[in-house]
mmCIF file of C-alpha atoms in Angstrom:
data_model
loop_
_atom_site.group_PDB
_atom_site.id
_atom_site.type_symbol
_atom_site.label_atom_id
_atom_site.label_comp_id
_atom_site.label_asym_id
_atom_site.label_seq_id
_atom_site.Cartn_x
_atom_site.Cartn_y
_atom_site.Cartn_z
ATOM 1 C CA ARG F 1 6.704 -50.988 -76.897
ATOM 2 C CA TRP F 2 7.296 -47.885 -78.981
ATOM 3 C CA TYR F 3 6.567 -45.636 -76.005
ATOM 4 C CA ARG F 4 9.309 -47.306 -73.971
ATOM 5 C CA LEU F 5 11.773 -46.824 -76.779
ATOM 6 C CA CYS F 6 10.800 -43.163 -77.172
ATOM 7 C CA SER F 7 11.039 -42.546 -73.450
ATOM 8 C CA LEU F 8 14.445 -44.240 -73.487
ATOM 9 C CA LYS F 9 15.632 -41.950 -76.271
ATOM 10 C CA ILE F 10 14.390 -38.888 -74.416
ATOM 11 C CA LEU F 11 15.917 -40.183 -71.187
ATOM 12 C CA CYS F 12 19.219 -40.924 -72.939
ATOM 13 C CA ARG F 13 19.377 -37.431 -74.393
ATOM 14 C CA TYR F 14 18.691 -35.954 -70.960
ATOM 15 C CA PHE F 15 21.357 -38.088 -69.334
ATOM 16 C CA ILE F 16 23.915 -37.466 -72.072
ATOM 17 C CA ASN F 17 23.316 -33.702 -71.922
ATOM 18 C CA SER F 18 23.517 -33.709 -68.123
ATOM 19 C CA MET F 19 26.656 -35.914 -68.178
ATOM 20 C CA PHE F 20 28.466 -33.469 -70.434
ATOM 21 C CA LYS F 21 27.522 -30.619 -68.125
ATOM 22 C CA LEU F 22 28.891 -32.458 -65.064
ATOM 23 C CA LYS F 23 32.639 -32.702 -64.772
ATOM 24 C CA SER F 24 33.103 -34.488 -61.409
ATOM 25 C CA SER F 25 33.971 -38.168 -61.663
ATOM 26 C CA LYS F 26 31.486 -39.309 -58.994
ATOM 27 C CA SER F 27 28.566 -37.744 -60.814
ATOM 28 C CA TRP F 28 29.821 -39.122 -64.110
ATOM 29 C CA CYS F 29 29.981 -42.672 -62.728
ATOM 30 C CA TYR F 30 26.568 -42.338 -61.111
ATOM 31 C CA TRP F 31 24.848 -41.139 -64.283
ATOM 32 C CA ARG F 32 26.709 -43.647 -66.409
ATOM 33 C CA SER F 33 25.521 -46.527 -64.213
ATOM 34 C CA ILE F 34 21.919 -45.304 -64.347
ATOM 35 C CA LEU F 35 22.121 -44.927 -68.118
ATOM 36 C CA SER F 36 23.579 -48.390 -68.613
ATOM 37 C CA LYS F 37 20.896 -49.926 -66.367
ATOM 38 C CA CYS F 38 18.157 -48.224 -68.339
ATOM 39 C CA ILE F 39 19.640 -49.285 -71.670
ATOM 40 C CA PHE F 40 20.090 -52.901 -70.595
ATOM 41 C CA GLN F 41 16.585 -53.131 -69.120
ATOM 42 C CA ASP F 42 14.995 -51.762 -72.265
ATOM 43 C CA LEU F 43 17.212 -53.934 -74.458
ATOM 44 C CA ALA F 44 16.178 -57.028 -72.496
ATOM 45 C CA GLY F 45 12.541 -56.025 -72.872
ATOM 46 C CA SER F 46 12.794 -55.380 -76.583
ATOM 47 C CA LEU F 47 14.639 -58.643 -77.219
ATOM 48 C CA GLU F 48 12.028 -60.508 -75.144
ATOM 49 C CA VAL F 49 14.670 -62.099 -72.941
ATOM 50 C CA VAL F 50 12.206 -62.824 -70.152
ATOM 51 C CA GLU F 51 9.761 -64.567 -72.485
ATOM 52 C CA ASN F 52 12.573 -66.622 -74.015
ATOM 53 C CA LYS F 53 13.833 -67.535 -70.555
ATOM 54 C CA ILE F 54 10.353 -68.697 -69.529
ATOM 55 C CA ALA F 55 10.024 -70.747 -72.725
ATOM 56 C CA ILE F 56 13.408 -72.393 -72.128
ATOM 57 C CA GLN F 57 12.466 -73.151 -68.519
ATOM 58 C CA GLU F 58 9.199 -74.719 -69.636
ATOM 59 C CA ASN F 59 11.022 -76.803 -72.225
ATOM 60 C CA LEU F 60 13.511 -77.997 -69.598
ATOM 61 C CA ARG F 61 10.682 -78.839 -67.184
ATOM 62 C CA ASN F 62 8.997 -80.960 -69.870
ATOM 63 C CA LYS F 63 12.264 -82.788 -70.573
ATOM 64 C CA LEU F 64 12.779 -83.341 -66.860
ATOM 65 C CA ASP F 65 9.275 -84.786 -66.478
ATOM 66 C CA SER F 66 9.815 -87.153 -69.410
ATOM 67 C CA LEU F 67 13.166 -88.270 -67.980
ATOM 68 C CA GLN F 68 11.629 -88.853 -64.555
ATOM 69 C CA THR F 69 8.912 -91.057 -66.051
ATOM 70 C CA GLU F 70 11.561 -92.914 -68.056
ATOM 71 C CA PHE F 71 13.795 -93.503 -65.035
ATOM 72 C CA SER F 72 11.112 -94.369 -62.461
ATOM 73 C CA PRO F 73 11.165 -98.142 -63.256
ATOM 74 C CA LEU F 74 14.939 -98.107 -63.101
ATOM 75 C CA GLU F 75 14.810 -96.332 -59.739
ATOM 76 C CA GLU F 76 12.422 -98.965 -58.383
ATOM 77 C CA LYS F 77 14.758 -101.718 -59.566
ATOM 78 C CA ARG F 78 17.704 -99.913 -57.956
ATOM 79 C CA LEU F 79 15.859 -99.753 -54.656
ATOM 80 C CA THR F 80 15.027 -103.478 -54.723
ATOM 81 C CA LEU F 81 18.637 -104.351 -55.549
ATOM 82 C CA LEU F 82 19.805 -102.060 -52.763
ATOM 83 C CA SER F 83 17.585 -103.788 -50.208
ATOM 84 C CA LYS F 84 18.782 -107.226 -51.386
ATOM 85 C CA SER F 85 22.422 -106.174 -51.196
ATOM 86 C CA GLN F 86 21.932 -104.762 -47.701
ATOM 87 C CA PHE F 87 20.364 -108.049 -46.593
ATOM 88 C CA ARG F 88 23.239 -110.072 -48.097
ATOM 89 C CA THR F 89 25.859 -107.782 -46.589
ATOM 90 C CA ASN F 90 24.217 -108.047 -43.182
ATOM 91 C CA ALA F 91 24.114 -111.860 -43.486
ATOM 92 C CA VAL F 92 27.796 -112.040 -44.473
ATOM 93 C CA VAL F 93 28.847 -109.808 -41.563
ATOM 94 C CA TRP F 94 26.884 -111.818 -38.996
ATOM 95 C CA GLY F 95 28.120 -115.090 -40.534
ATOM 96 C CA GLY F 96 31.734 -113.910 -40.261
ATOM 97 C CA LEU F 97 31.191 -112.883 -36.647
ATOM 98 C CA PHE F 98 29.646 -116.270 -35.835
ATOM 99 C CA THR F 99 32.540 -118.084 -37.557
ATOM 100 C CA MET F 100 35.140 -116.082 -35.656
ATOM 101 C CA GLY F 101 33.347 -116.725 -32.368
ATOM 102 C CA PHE F 102 33.134 -120.432 -33.095
ATOM 103 C CA GLN F 103 36.842 -120.535 -33.998
ATOM 104 C CA PHE F 104 37.798 -118.751 -30.774
ATOM 105 C CA GLY F 105 35.663 -121.075 -28.676
ATOM 106 C CA PHE F 106 36.975 -124.203 -30.389
ATOM 107 C CA LEU F 107 40.625 -123.157 -30.050
ATOM 108 C CA ALA F 108 40.089 -122.090 -26.425
ATOM 109 C CA ARG F 109 38.599 -125.497 -25.680
ATOM 110 C CA LEU F 110 41.577 -127.249 -27.265
ATOM 111 C CA VAL F 111 44.141 -125.016 -25.524
ATOM 112 C CA TRP F 112 42.747 -124.951 -21.980
ATOM 113 C CA TRP F 113 40.942 -128.292 -21.634
ATOM 114 C CA ASP F 114 42.058 -130.919 -24.142
ATOM 115 C CA TYR F 115 45.678 -130.088 -25.014
ATOM 116 C CA SER F 116 48.314 -127.733 -23.674
ATOM 117 C CA TRP F 117 49.527 -124.501 -25.155
ATOM 118 C CA ASP F 118 52.770 -126.104 -26.293
ATOM 119 C CA ILE F 119 50.905 -128.409 -28.660
ATOM 120 C CA MET F 120 48.256 -125.872 -29.774
ATOM 121 C CA GLU F 121 50.513 -122.865 -30.386
ATOM 122 C CA PRO F 122 51.509 -123.823 -33.951
ATOM 123 C CA VAL F 123 47.937 -124.941 -34.683
ATOM 124 C CA THR F 124 46.458 -121.619 -33.551
ATOM 125 C CA TYR F 125 49.120 -119.734 -35.487
ATOM 126 C CA PHE F 126 48.336 -121.432 -38.770
ATOM 127 C CA VAL F 127 44.568 -121.403 -38.236
ATOM 128 C CA THR F 128 44.490 -117.661 -37.520
ATOM 129 C CA TYR F 129 47.072 -116.940 -40.224
ATOM 130 C CA GLY F 130 44.892 -118.631 -42.858
#
């Protein structure tokens, strides 16, 4: 790594000398951006940022794997409960539809065949209101 640091020092001296020779703002900004990129790249390399990032990623992957193995039984239980709840919900919906159909048929029978509307109007009101 010493050769990168030496080349950076030589490169920095070249850029600093050339920046002081240039007076236009565009050239100054251009050289300053190149210099800052070089400094940050070499600083990241000397601080071993990439290696630390890889180590942190590996640590997080290991934690994620352990959490997935810990939660897999809970996920299976969640899926079984979900299927049971879907079955019960489906049964309740179809039961309600059957009950409403039966109520309509029963009240229609009483209104149009057995009794008249004058007698059944209050009955239908209170049955449907409840």
